[in-house]
Amino acid sequence: MNGAAGAAFAGLPGELVLEEAAGARQRCGDGDGDGDGSVPGTLLCTNRRLAFLPAQAPRSRAFLHSEYDVALPCIRKLVAASSFAKPKVLTAASTLKFIPEELAVFCRDFRLLRFHFQENGLAPQAFRVANAIAQAREAAAWLGDSGEGHGGWSCPAEGPLEDEEEEDEEEEEEGSAATLLFESLRDWEKELERLGAAGWRVSAVNERFDMAPSLPRYLWVPSGLLDHDLKRTFAHFEERRVPRLCWHHPGGGDLLRAAGFHAASEPGSEDVRCLEALLLGGRGPCVLADAAELPTLADIQLAHLKLRALCLPGAAAEEKWLSALEGTRWLEHVRTCLRKAAEVASLLAGRRCSVLLQEPSDRDLNCLLASLVQLLGDPHARTLPGFQSLVQREWVAAGHPFPHRLGLLRRDSPREEAPVFLLFLDCTWQLVRQFPAAFGFTEAYLLALHDSSFAPCFSTFLFSCQRQRGHGSPHRPRSQTYRQVSGWRDPEAGAPGAGRAARGLPPVWAWGLRYSPQQRARFRNPAGAAGAAGPPDTADPQSLGRPADAWPGPGAGNVFVLAKGTLSPQPFPWRSGRPPPRLARWAPSLESLGERGGSPGGSRPPASPPGLLLPCAAGPSVRLWRRCYLRGLPEAQRGRFAPSPAGLAEELTLLQDRLSAWQARGPRTEPAGSPLAPSR
C-alpha cells in the first residue's frame, strides 16, 4: 500500500495496490477547469483493476462499481496526453517520455474514462500510475479457459444485509422463482416439467463429457430413444453435438438445436433409424432452420469494431453520423436476427412440428436464435429469473466460448473474437423497447449484464463449457439455484472432488457484489413483471384458423427447410450419405412468416397467438442502444457524478441555459425513420 487512500482501500483477496495518484480528477464533461463536472479523488492501479476513489465516496461500495472501477482485461486502449506532446498509446513495451496531464481509458464495454492530473505536485504520481496501468494490463490474463484456474481472481463474499426486514421483503419479492444454473439433474428435470414437454426426458448420457466434451452433462431427448441408441448419433454431427430439445411450445411445437451434419459420416441403417427417432419421433414434420441467413462471426466482429469506433468523440461529422451508423451494418444484423427469430417463433406457434436450428458449430448463432425464439414465445423467459435461467441453459451450459468471443484471452487470434452475446443483448433491448409491458426487467438490467460480461470474476463468462468449468472431474455439482439475497444454497459445497475452477467464483447473477439495493431495484419492471410471470399461453386453435396439431399437406416424417420466410421440401441428408446442400435458391411454397401475424399453409389470423411477441424489424423500428453505445461521449457523461449539491445545481443551470438556447433557435428534428429519432 502506497498511501492513505491505498491503506483504506478494501481490496480483493490477493489484490495489491501497485501505484496511486491522490488528487486526480475524473472528468465527466468536455470542458476545462473545475467547472467541467470533474470529480476529485484518488486513482489506484492494482494487479486486478483500475479503481477510482472519489473524495466523497461512501465508506463501502460494491466491487467493480460500474462508474469508477475497470477490470484490467476490460481495458482496450490506454492513451496518455499532454499539452506539450502528441497523445501516446501506452503498452507494456512502450516508453512514456513525458509527464501525462490526462489519461484516457477506452473500455471494451464502450465506456471512456478520463482522468486529469493537475499541476500541483502530481507529476511523479501521474507518470508512475500511467506506466503501472500499462504494465498491469499486459500482465493480467484471462486464464479460466486455459485450464489454469481463474488467474487468482476471486470475489468477496456477499456481505450480510443491513437489516433482516429488507431481506424478508426481497425474498418475498423473489418468491420461489430462482435462477437455474443447469449443472444438476434436478434443474433440467424441473425446467422440463415446467415446459410440460410430454414425450421428452432428461438423459445423463454425457454426464462424464465422454460423448461430447462441449455439451452439458444432461440433455433433453425423446423418451422413446434409449441412451444406447442415442450414442449411435453423436458421431454423425460436428463436434458430436447431436440434436436435443431447447424449448417446447404448449401448442405442441418443439424447438431443437444441433451442429451441422458431419460431412464424412456414412450412417448405417440402424444409425439412420436412431437419427430419425431423434429428430422426428412421430411428432410431425421437421423443419430445418439453417443459420446461413444470419450474419457470420466475421460480420459481427467487423460491425462491432466499426460501431465502437463510431461512438468515440469526434469520430464522424454530425451531418454524416447517421449514414456512418448504417455503414457499420450493426443495426442490419440486429434486424436480421429479429426477423429470423420471428419466423421460427411464428412457425412453432402456428403448427405442431419440430424446428431444428442448425449451425456448423452449434455454439454461437444457435445460442442467439434459440434464446430469441424463447423470448418471443415464452412469457416466463421474459421474467428476471426466467431470463437468467435462459442465458444459463442456452449460452453457458450449451458451451458458448465466452472468453474467445469477447476477446479477453491474450493468446487468442483476432478471428476468434465475435461479440455474439452482445448482439443478443442488443436484440433483447429492442424487444424490451417495443414491448415494455411484456418484460419483467429493464434496460438498466441489460446494461448491467452487458458490462458484467467483461468482468473476469464471475464463473458465468470465465469458461467455454461445463467441462472446463469443472476441469472434467466427475464431481457432483452444486445445488444449482442461486438467490440474489441468500447466495448459494449448497449443502455439499465442501465435498471432495468439487469443481476446482469455479470454486470461489459466483455467477454473474450475484448482483449484490457490484450493485447497491437501490441500483438492483431499477433492474425490475413493476409494470411488466405481473404480465410476464405466468406460463406460456396455449394458442387457441380457432384463432389460428385450424387445429394446431393438424398440418394439411406435409405429413409426419417429412422434412422441410425454412429459408427466407418460405418452406420447401428437403430429403433426409443422411439417406444419401452426403451433407445437406447449401440453401441457395428455393421456390416459394408458403407465405412469408416474417410479416406480423403470418402463418404457414393457412389463412392469416387477425392477431398473433396469445403469449407470442412479433417484433417489427423494419428499418425505423430498430434503434441504436444509445445508453450503452454513446455513454463514452462527453455530453452523455455530464451531470452523472456531480460531487456536491452545488455541483448538481451548476449542472442544472447549464442544462437550462442550453435548453433556452435550443428553444431560441427552434427545434431540430431527426430525419424520419432515423435510428436516433425519439421513441413514442
XYZ file of C-alpha atoms in Angstrom:
680
model
C 0.000 0.000 0.000
C 1.432 3.347 -1.015
C -0.640 5.932 0.824
C -3.612 6.769 2.992
C -6.068 6.040 0.234
C -4.341 2.771 -0.602
C -4.321 1.766 3.033
C -8.060 2.413 3.268
C -8.756 0.592 0.008
C -10.812 -2.566 0.533
C -9.238 -4.883 -1.991
C -9.945 -8.423 -3.059
C -8.113 -11.462 -1.696
C -4.641 -11.317 -3.215
C -5.138 -7.831 -4.619
C -2.223 -5.414 -4.294
C -2.128 -1.683 -4.908
C 0.737 -1.067 -7.343
C 0.551 2.714 -7.708
C -1.778 5.561 -6.798
C -2.263 9.215 -7.661
C -4.021 11.214 -4.979
C -5.663 14.420 -6.162
C -6.523 13.115 -9.627
C -9.858 14.150 -11.118
C -12.210 12.041 -13.188
C -13.623 14.150 -15.991
C -17.259 13.775 -16.912
C -17.574 16.557 -19.450
C -15.674 18.188 -22.275
C -14.658 21.448 -20.651
C -11.620 22.546 -18.694
C -11.111 23.601 -15.142
C -13.148 22.975 -12.025
C -16.461 23.755 -13.684
C -16.379 20.776 -16.019
C -18.156 18.419 -13.648
C -14.998 16.512 -12.764
C -14.759 14.532 -9.552
C -11.722 14.783 -7.274
C -10.335 11.613 -5.781
C -7.546 9.043 -5.885
C -6.661 6.897 -8.896
C -5.419 3.425 -7.943
C -3.783 0.748 -10.058
C -3.877 -2.756 -8.622
C -2.961 -6.126 -10.047
C -6.676 -6.723 -10.706
C -8.269 -3.448 -11.725
C -8.131 0.281 -12.212
C -10.048 1.896 -9.342
C -11.013 5.489 -8.690
C -11.883 6.511 -5.136
C -13.910 9.761 -5.114
C -13.044 12.120 -2.285
C -16.641 11.994 -1.054
C -17.129 8.271 -1.690
C -19.253 6.291 0.775
C -17.488 4.184 3.365
C -18.214 0.995 1.457
C -19.254 0.308 -2.092
C -19.767 -2.667 -4.334
C -16.882 -4.431 -6.038
C -16.132 -3.248 -9.588
C -18.574 -0.366 -9.381
C -19.611 0.314 -12.944
C -18.902 4.061 -12.680
C -15.487 4.010 -11.007
C -13.749 0.631 -11.472
C -12.466 -1.203 -14.534
C -11.161 -4.759 -14.563
C -7.790 -4.823 -16.314
C -8.922 -7.244 -19.079
C -11.735 -4.784 -19.879
C -9.269 -2.043 -20.850
C -8.997 -1.947 -24.631
C -6.675 1.040 -25.041
C -4.788 3.410 -22.763
C -3.804 6.875 -24.033
C -1.675 9.460 -22.240
C -1.948 13.110 -23.296
C -0.072 16.304 -22.611
C -0.203 19.849 -23.939
C 3.487 19.563 -24.886
C 3.436 16.252 -26.764
C 1.293 14.138 -29.036
C -1.072 11.641 -27.353
C 0.608 8.286 -26.888
C -0.959 4.839 -26.718
C 0.583 3.076 -23.745
C 1.572 -0.582 -23.815
C 3.847 -2.674 -21.639
C 6.628 -2.278 -24.196
C 6.189 1.463 -24.750
C 8.247 4.166 -23.086
C 6.463 7.228 -21.767
C 8.749 10.242 -22.335
C 6.536 12.992 -20.909
C 4.508 13.704 -17.799
C 0.851 12.971 -18.644
C -1.705 15.642 -17.907
C -4.616 13.391 -18.816
C -5.121 9.656 -19.043
C -7.894 8.262 -21.274
C -9.050 4.702 -20.651
C -11.016 3.163 -23.549
C -13.034 0.191 -22.291
C -14.411 -2.779 -24.157
C -17.880 -2.015 -22.798
C -17.974 1.372 -24.621
C -17.048 3.416 -21.559
C -14.468 6.163 -21.868
C -12.887 7.210 -18.570
C -10.743 10.344 -18.468
C -8.505 11.248 -15.551
C -6.862 14.664 -15.243
C -3.749 15.400 -13.214
C -3.456 18.999 -12.087
C -0.134 20.810 -11.767
C 0.116 20.608 -8.006
C 2.907 18.128 -7.451
C 1.135 15.208 -9.189
C 3.713 14.848 -11.958
C 5.665 11.922 -10.471
C 2.490 10.152 -9.367
C 0.864 10.603 -12.784
C 3.925 9.216 -14.542
C 4.151 6.176 -12.257
C 0.446 5.320 -12.262
C 0.238 5.568 -16.078
C 3.117 3.154 -16.542
C 1.776 0.849 -13.837
C -1.616 0.565 -15.566
C 0.049 -0.285 -18.886
C 2.227 -2.950 -17.264
C -0.586 -4.439 -15.150
C -2.961 -4.575 -18.110
C -0.452 -6.592 -20.099
C 0.272 -8.916 -17.190
C -3.396 -9.557 -16.441
C -4.547 -12.685 -18.262
C -7.938 -14.257 -18.511
C -6.777 -17.735 -17.545
C -10.057 -19.522 -16.888
C -10.258 -21.003 -20.367
C -6.674 -22.248 -20.446
C -7.054 -24.845 -17.739
C -5.035 -22.803 -15.223
C -7.843 -21.874 -12.903
C -9.056 -18.309 -12.773
C -5.751 -16.499 -12.557
C -6.157 -15.601 -8.911
C -9.461 -13.841 -9.418
C -11.910 -14.214 -6.572
C -14.795 -12.189 -5.291
C -15.618 -11.090 -1.778
C -18.477 -12.967 -0.217
C -21.775 -11.206 -0.314
C -21.951 -9.365 2.960
C -24.826 -9.500 5.431
C -27.754 -7.322 4.673
C -28.287 -4.138 6.537
C -31.360 -5.441 8.320
C -33.429 -8.606 8.367
C -36.573 -6.792 7.337
C -35.021 -5.827 4.000
C -34.008 -9.447 3.407
C -37.522 -10.689 4.099
C -39.015 -8.162 1.690
C -36.635 -9.111 -1.104
C -37.102 -12.837 -0.573
C -40.843 -12.310 -0.740
C -40.369 -10.398 -3.980
C -38.262 -13.186 -5.425
C -40.761 -15.814 -4.312
C -39.885 -19.326 -5.293
C -38.536 -18.333 -8.719
C -34.760 -18.788 -8.519
C -32.245 -18.788 -11.337
C -31.487 -22.315 -12.558
C -27.849 -22.909 -13.442
C -28.424 -26.261 -15.226
C -25.467 -28.136 -13.811
C -27.571 -30.546 -11.768
C -30.023 -33.190 -12.904
C -32.740 -31.594 -10.777
C -32.552 -28.299 -12.656
C -33.085 -29.995 -16.021
C -35.968 -32.051 -14.659
C -37.575 -29.010 -13.069
C -37.471 -26.966 -16.266
C -38.727 -29.853 -18.401
C -41.648 -30.231 -16.013
C -42.426 -26.516 -16.283
C -42.481 -26.755 -20.084
C -44.894 -29.701 -19.968
C -42.939 -31.445 -22.709
C -44.574 -34.864 -22.851
C -42.536 -37.388 -24.791
C -39.177 -35.974 -23.653
C -36.820 -36.999 -20.862
C -33.521 -35.956 -19.292
C -30.591 -38.100 -20.412
C -27.345 -38.389 -18.454
C -25.514 -39.975 -21.390
C -22.948 -37.144 -21.366
C -22.544 -36.905 -17.603
C -18.777 -37.518 -17.841
C -18.418 -35.431 -21.039
C -17.134 -38.508 -22.874
C -19.759 -38.345 -25.639
C -19.452 -34.605 -26.449
C -16.961 -32.529 -24.410
C -18.592 -29.174 -25.226
C -22.183 -30.255 -24.476
C -23.699 -30.057 -20.984
C -23.920 -33.062 -18.707
C -27.622 -33.548 -19.275
C -29.672 -33.421 -22.474
C -33.369 -33.400 -23.301
C -34.029 -36.298 -25.703
C -37.125 -38.252 -26.846
C -38.484 -40.607 -24.198
C -38.656 -43.456 -26.679
C -34.961 -43.251 -27.540
C -32.702 -45.247 -25.236
C -29.251 -43.968 -24.326
C -27.759 -46.989 -26.079
C -29.377 -45.876 -29.341
C -28.655 -42.204 -28.650
C -24.913 -42.933 -28.559
C -25.090 -44.021 -32.200
C -25.964 -40.485 -33.306
C -23.100 -38.464 -31.808
C -20.512 -39.356 -34.439
C -22.676 -38.005 -37.265
C -22.585 -34.338 -36.145
C -19.804 -31.771 -35.936
C -18.160 -31.688 -32.501
C -20.551 -34.575 -31.695
C -23.260 -32.036 -30.854
C -26.429 -34.015 -31.507
C -29.951 -32.608 -31.849
C -31.658 -32.060 -28.488
C -34.661 -30.187 -27.219
C -34.365 -26.472 -26.346
C -37.964 -25.498 -25.753
C -41.455 -26.950 -26.030
C -44.361 -24.784 -27.142
C -47.615 -25.610 -25.329
C -49.330 -25.958 -28.707
C -47.153 -28.986 -29.448
C -44.201 -27.496 -31.330
C -40.656 -28.419 -30.330
C -37.535 -26.314 -30.781
C -34.315 -28.307 -31.211
C -30.734 -27.321 -31.908
C -27.742 -29.197 -33.309
C -24.434 -28.791 -35.078
C -24.054 -29.441 -38.781
C -24.214 -32.951 -40.155
C -20.711 -34.424 -40.366
C -19.521 -34.340 -43.971
C -17.613 -37.638 -43.739
C -20.405 -39.505 -41.980
C -21.999 -42.528 -43.622
C -24.598 -43.861 -41.178
C -25.796 -47.412 -41.458
C -29.408 -48.472 -41.432
C -29.509 -48.775 -37.636
C -27.944 -45.327 -37.228
C -30.493 -43.867 -39.629
C -33.291 -45.330 -37.511
C -31.848 -43.671 -34.409
C -31.347 -40.359 -36.200
C -34.933 -40.281 -37.424
C -36.220 -41.206 -33.965
C -34.188 -38.350 -32.517
C -35.417 -35.753 -34.989
C -38.953 -36.926 -35.689
C -40.198 -39.499 -33.224
C -43.747 -39.327 -34.556
C -44.075 -35.664 -33.555
C -44.969 -34.397 -37.017
C -42.839 -32.810 -39.732
C -39.370 -31.455 -39.045
C -38.309 -28.023 -40.279
C -34.601 -27.247 -40.659
C -33.733 -23.610 -39.893
C -30.183 -23.044 -41.075
C -28.059 -20.244 -39.627
C -26.725 -19.403 -43.093
C -29.107 -16.425 -43.291
C -27.676 -14.871 -40.143
C -24.509 -12.752 -40.106
C -21.258 -14.662 -39.827
C -18.914 -14.312 -36.880
C -16.612 -12.172 -39.021
C -19.545 -9.927 -39.976
C -20.499 -9.459 -36.326
C -16.945 -8.651 -35.253
C -16.368 -6.165 -38.075
C -19.673 -4.401 -37.405
C -18.928 -4.178 -33.684
C -15.476 -2.712 -34.314
C -16.939 -0.100 -36.653
C -19.669 0.739 -34.162
C -17.182 1.146 -31.335
C -15.011 3.438 -33.463
C -18.031 5.496 -34.498
C -19.143 6.042 -30.904
C -15.913 7.782 -29.910
C -15.848 11.595 -29.578
C -15.362 13.298 -32.937
C -15.463 10.074 -34.934
C -17.758 11.496 -37.615
C -19.304 14.810 -38.538
C -22.802 15.297 -37.195
C -24.391 15.511 -40.635
C -22.749 12.223 -41.677
C -23.203 10.329 -38.438
C -26.433 8.535 -39.334
C -25.113 7.287 -42.661
C -21.947 6.153 -40.900
C -24.078 4.291 -38.374
C -25.852 2.370 -41.117
C -22.480 1.749 -42.702
C -21.385 -0.254 -39.676
C -24.179 -2.783 -40.502
C -24.684 -3.451 -36.780
C -28.363 -2.467 -36.878
C -28.763 -4.516 -40.052
C -27.506 -7.583 -38.180
C -29.949 -6.860 -35.349
C -32.828 -6.696 -37.844
C -31.775 -9.961 -39.488
C -31.679 -11.819 -36.171
C -35.079 -10.476 -35.111
C -36.660 -11.441 -38.443
C -35.304 -14.979 -38.317
C -36.418 -15.442 -34.705
C -39.896 -14.171 -35.584
C -40.132 -16.663 -38.449
C -39.249 -19.601 -36.208
C -41.472 -18.439 -33.338
C -44.426 -17.973 -35.701
C -43.928 -21.440 -37.107
C -43.832 -23.061 -33.672
C -46.903 -21.154 -32.504
C -48.905 -21.866 -35.635
C -48.270 -25.544 -36.297
C -47.335 -28.703 -34.448
C -43.905 -29.538 -35.761
C -40.267 -29.732 -34.793
C -37.932 -26.908 -35.766
C -34.234 -27.801 -35.765
C -31.789 -24.900 -35.551
C -28.605 -25.859 -37.376
C -25.225 -24.174 -37.263
C -21.863 -25.756 -38.134
C -20.598 -25.454 -34.553
C -23.907 -25.060 -32.662
C -22.103 -22.774 -30.199
C -22.713 -19.248 -31.448
C -25.656 -18.262 -33.636
C -27.766 -21.168 -32.395
C -27.393 -19.748 -28.878
C -28.641 -16.382 -30.095
C -31.511 -17.699 -32.208
C -32.754 -20.240 -29.651
C -32.794 -17.558 -26.953
C -34.641 -15.014 -29.090
C -37.278 -17.547 -30.121
C -37.989 -18.331 -26.482
C -38.161 -14.646 -25.584
C -40.791 -14.223 -28.284
C -42.806 -17.303 -27.360
C -42.367 -17.962 -23.633
C -43.551 -15.297 -21.132
C -41.528 -16.992 -18.377
C -38.317 -16.183 -20.257
C -39.256 -12.501 -20.008
C -39.132 -12.502 -16.221
C -35.868 -11.706 -14.467
C -35.182 -15.235 -13.109
C -36.542 -16.777 -16.302
C -34.215 -14.710 -18.481
C -31.216 -15.570 -16.330
C -32.113 -19.268 -16.499
C -32.429 -18.922 -20.268
C -28.907 -17.486 -20.549
C -27.581 -20.263 -18.315
C -29.142 -23.007 -20.424
C -28.756 -21.728 -24.000
C -25.391 -19.986 -23.595
C -23.433 -21.106 -20.532
C -24.437 -24.782 -20.347
C -24.627 -25.072 -24.147
C -20.942 -24.230 -24.452
C -20.719 -20.743 -25.923
C -16.988 -19.828 -25.866
C -17.354 -16.554 -23.964
C -13.620 -15.883 -23.351
C -12.767 -16.317 -27.033
C -15.742 -14.414 -28.438
C -15.299 -11.470 -26.068
C -11.589 -11.257 -26.928
C -10.394 -11.499 -23.348
C -7.866 -14.264 -23.857
C -4.486 -12.713 -24.552
C -3.337 -15.537 -26.823
C -6.468 -15.515 -28.978
C -6.396 -14.994 -32.698
C -8.465 -11.937 -33.732
C -10.520 -14.269 -35.898
C -11.907 -15.960 -32.794
C -13.392 -12.735 -31.444
C -17.050 -12.004 -32.225
C -19.420 -10.496 -29.625
C -22.402 -12.736 -30.392
C -23.686 -12.444 -26.823
C -23.593 -8.647 -27.004
C -25.582 -8.822 -30.256
C -28.152 -10.930 -28.399
C -28.367 -8.319 -25.622
C -28.963 -5.623 -28.230
C -31.754 -7.707 -29.796
C -33.248 -8.185 -26.337
C -33.121 -4.442 -25.727
C -35.028 -3.897 -28.986
C -37.744 -6.240 -27.713
C -37.878 -4.519 -24.328
C -38.230 -1.183 -26.094
C -41.008 -2.401 -28.391
C -42.874 -4.405 -25.712
C -42.050 -2.741 -22.365
C -45.062 -4.193 -20.548
C -44.163 -7.767 -21.549
C -40.819 -7.891 -19.718
C -40.084 -8.104 -16.025
C -36.656 -6.478 -16.395
C -35.432 -3.137 -17.668
C -32.773 -1.503 -19.804
C -30.710 -0.901 -16.665
C -30.575 -4.660 -16.100
C -29.457 -5.376 -19.665
C -26.781 -2.701 -19.383
C -25.507 -4.270 -16.150
C -25.347 -7.683 -17.818
C -23.553 -6.174 -20.812
C -20.881 -4.629 -18.595
C -20.543 -7.690 -16.359
C -19.617 -9.876 -19.311
C -16.177 -8.202 -19.248
C -15.564 -8.721 -15.519
C -13.272 -11.753 -15.014
C -14.560 -12.561 -11.558
C -17.736 -14.496 -12.386
C -17.878 -18.147 -13.352
C -20.616 -17.404 -15.900
C -18.305 -15.920 -18.549
C -14.965 -17.335 -17.479
C -15.171 -20.721 -19.242
C -16.217 -22.081 -22.626
C -18.214 -25.092 -21.447
C -19.245 -27.058 -18.374
C -16.337 -29.453 -18.758
C -13.799 -26.658 -18.483
C -15.681 -25.155 -15.584
C -15.196 -28.346 -13.582
C -11.877 -29.376 -15.191
C -13.609 -32.524 -16.352
C -13.696 -34.016 -12.873
C -16.595 -36.426 -12.247
C -17.995 -34.471 -9.342
C -21.443 -33.885 -8.014
C -22.185 -30.268 -8.866
C -23.588 -27.675 -6.554
C -27.273 -27.399 -5.915
C -27.823 -25.232 -8.934
C -30.054 -22.461 -7.722
C -28.869 -19.013 -6.853
C -30.879 -16.493 -4.909
C -29.907 -12.868 -5.031
C -30.236 -12.415 -1.254
C -29.249 -15.677 0.343
C -26.495 -16.567 -2.114
C -25.539 -20.161 -2.785
C -27.632 -22.899 -1.252
C -25.078 -25.669 -1.458
C -25.264 -28.430 1.146
C -22.268 -30.175 -0.450
C -20.006 -27.194 -1.107
C -17.177 -28.748 0.885
C -17.493 -32.204 -0.607
C -14.263 -33.643 -2.058
C -13.986 -33.501 -5.815
C -15.916 -30.256 -6.172
C -15.032 -28.279 -9.292
C -11.736 -26.509 -8.741
C -12.050 -23.936 -11.498
C -15.239 -22.239 -10.402
C -14.646 -22.522 -6.661
C -14.839 -19.093 -5.047
C -16.315 -17.528 -8.186
C -20.027 -16.712 -8.002
C -22.226 -16.469 -11.084
C -22.865 -13.089 -12.621
C -26.356 -13.211 -11.123
C -24.845 -12.281 -7.738
C -25.741 -8.669 -8.459
C -25.186 -7.630 -4.856
C -21.418 -7.833 -5.417
C -21.482 -4.957 -7.886
C -24.698 -3.033 -7.387
C -26.430 -1.434 -4.430
C -30.011 -2.351 -3.426
C -31.186 0.916 -4.994
C -29.492 0.042 -8.286
C -30.839 -3.510 -8.258
C -34.340 -2.184 -7.675
C -34.085 -0.477 -11.078
C -33.446 -3.848 -12.726
C -37.093 -4.842 -12.301
C -40.032 -3.571 -14.296
C -43.050 -3.431 -11.955
C -45.426 -2.811 -14.843
C -44.227 -5.836 -16.772
C -43.473 -8.361 -14.052
C -47.064 -9.434 -13.467
C -47.851 -9.880 -17.123
C -44.691 -11.843 -17.818
C -44.674 -14.138 -14.822
C -47.165 -16.743 -15.961
C -46.543 -19.831 -18.102
C -46.803 -19.649 -21.874
C -50.339 -19.305 -23.113
C -51.675 -22.130 -25.223
C -52.637 -20.859 -28.623
C -56.335 -21.049 -29.309
C -56.765 -23.360 -32.311
C -59.651 -21.288 -33.614
C -57.537 -18.145 -33.603
C -55.107 -19.846 -35.963
C -57.761 -20.847 -38.449
C -57.301 -24.609 -37.942
C -56.257 -27.029 -35.184
C -52.690 -26.612 -34.013
C -51.987 -30.336 -34.317
C -53.262 -30.557 -37.902
C -50.970 -29.523 -40.727
C -52.650 -30.400 -44.027
C -50.266 -31.349 -46.777
C -46.966 -32.233 -45.065
C -47.185 -35.395 -43.042
C -45.304 -36.860 -40.132
C -41.801 -37.860 -41.115
C -41.379 -35.184 -43.752
C -38.507 -32.694 -43.641
C -38.665 -29.087 -44.810
C -36.243 -26.192 -44.948
C -37.151 -22.721 -43.667
C -35.340 -20.161 -45.786
C -36.258 -16.515 -46.361
C -39.693 -16.999 -44.881
C -40.648 -19.941 -47.085
C -40.827 -23.688 -46.531
C -39.507 -26.133 -49.110
C -39.220 -29.936 -49.063
C -35.828 -31.376 -48.192
C -34.703 -35.011 -48.282
C -33.043 -36.517 -45.255
C -29.340 -35.615 -45.557
C -28.162 -38.960 -44.226
C -30.134 -41.094 -46.667
C -27.736 -40.237 -49.465
C -24.679 -40.286 -47.223
C -23.949 -36.641 -48.088
C -24.340 -33.469 -46.018
C -27.337 -31.252 -46.831
C -26.782 -28.795 -49.683
C -26.351 -25.114 -49.017
C -29.609 -23.206 -49.020
C -29.104 -21.088 -52.109
C -32.426 -20.963 -54.007
C -35.779 -22.358 -53.030
C -39.048 -21.897 -54.864
C -41.567 -20.087 -52.656
C -44.002 -22.653 -51.337
C -45.592 -20.906 -48.359
C -46.377 -17.370 -47.310
C -43.641 -15.380 -45.642
C -43.539 -15.876 -41.916
C -41.768 -12.598 -41.321
C -44.879 -10.460 -41.594
C -46.812 -9.732 -38.449
C -49.494 -12.330 -37.945
C -48.427 -14.539 -40.856
C -48.794 -18.325 -40.588
C -47.781 -21.122 -42.947
C -50.262 -23.011 -45.031
C -53.437 -21.305 -43.834
C -55.388 -18.089 -43.719
C -53.789 -15.208 -41.933
C -55.255 -14.839 -38.421
C -56.431 -11.436 -37.268
C -53.847 -11.330 -34.439
C -50.790 -13.214 -33.225
C -51.395 -16.123 -30.836
C -51.573 -15.309 -27.111
C -48.194 -15.102 -25.439
C -46.333 -14.579 -28.742
C -44.440 -11.374 -29.457
C -43.861 -10.490 -33.094
C -41.450 -7.550 -33.252
C -41.238 -5.104 -36.103
C -37.810 -5.444 -37.682
C -38.250 -2.717 -40.299
C -35.534 -0.108 -40.529
C -37.065 2.699 -38.438
C -38.204 0.316 -35.707
C -34.706 -0.878 -34.836
C -32.935 1.857 -32.893
C -29.431 2.455 -31.636
C -28.954 1.467 -27.999
C -27.823 4.950 -27.053
C -27.447 4.381 -23.323
C -24.965 1.590 -23.995
C -23.003 2.742 -27.022
C -22.939 6.518 -26.620
C -22.062 6.763 -22.938
C -18.410 7.449 -23.720
C -19.292 10.808 -25.280
C -18.699 13.828 -23.033
C -22.254 15.123 -23.445
C -23.566 11.774 -22.192
C -21.384 11.911 -19.091
C -22.085 15.414 -17.864
C -24.004 15.563 -14.623
C -23.524 11.871 -13.779
C -21.043 12.451 -10.977
C -21.922 15.852 -9.516
C -19.613 15.916 -6.477
C -21.914 18.041 -4.322
C -25.345 19.706 -4.274
C -23.615 22.856 -5.529
C -22.139 20.912 -8.413
C -25.532 19.425 -9.250
C -27.086 22.905 -9.190
C -24.378 24.063 -11.582
C -25.183 21.200 -13.941
C -28.893 22.041 -13.837
C -28.138 25.689 -14.622
C -26.013 24.613 -17.574
C -28.800 22.406 -18.906
C -31.323 25.232 -18.534
C -29.057 27.576 -20.476
C -28.667 25.032 -23.251
C -32.421 24.436 -23.349
C -33.071 28.180 -23.650
C -30.549 28.459 -26.478
C -32.104 25.495 -28.234
C -35.611 26.945 -27.930
C -34.370 30.265 -29.318
C -33.058 28.526 -32.460
C -36.139 26.357 -32.837
C -36.351 22.565 -32.559
C -34.224 20.417 -34.809
C -35.841 17.132 -35.723
C -34.112 13.946 -36.770
C -34.898 12.617 -40.239
C -37.925 10.361 -40.488
C -37.026 6.762 -39.797
C -33.780 7.715 -38.123
C -32.458 5.275 -35.514
C -31.870 8.309 -33.302
C -35.370 9.722 -33.667
C -37.164 9.945 -30.305
C -39.343 6.999 -29.346
C -43.041 7.500 -28.877
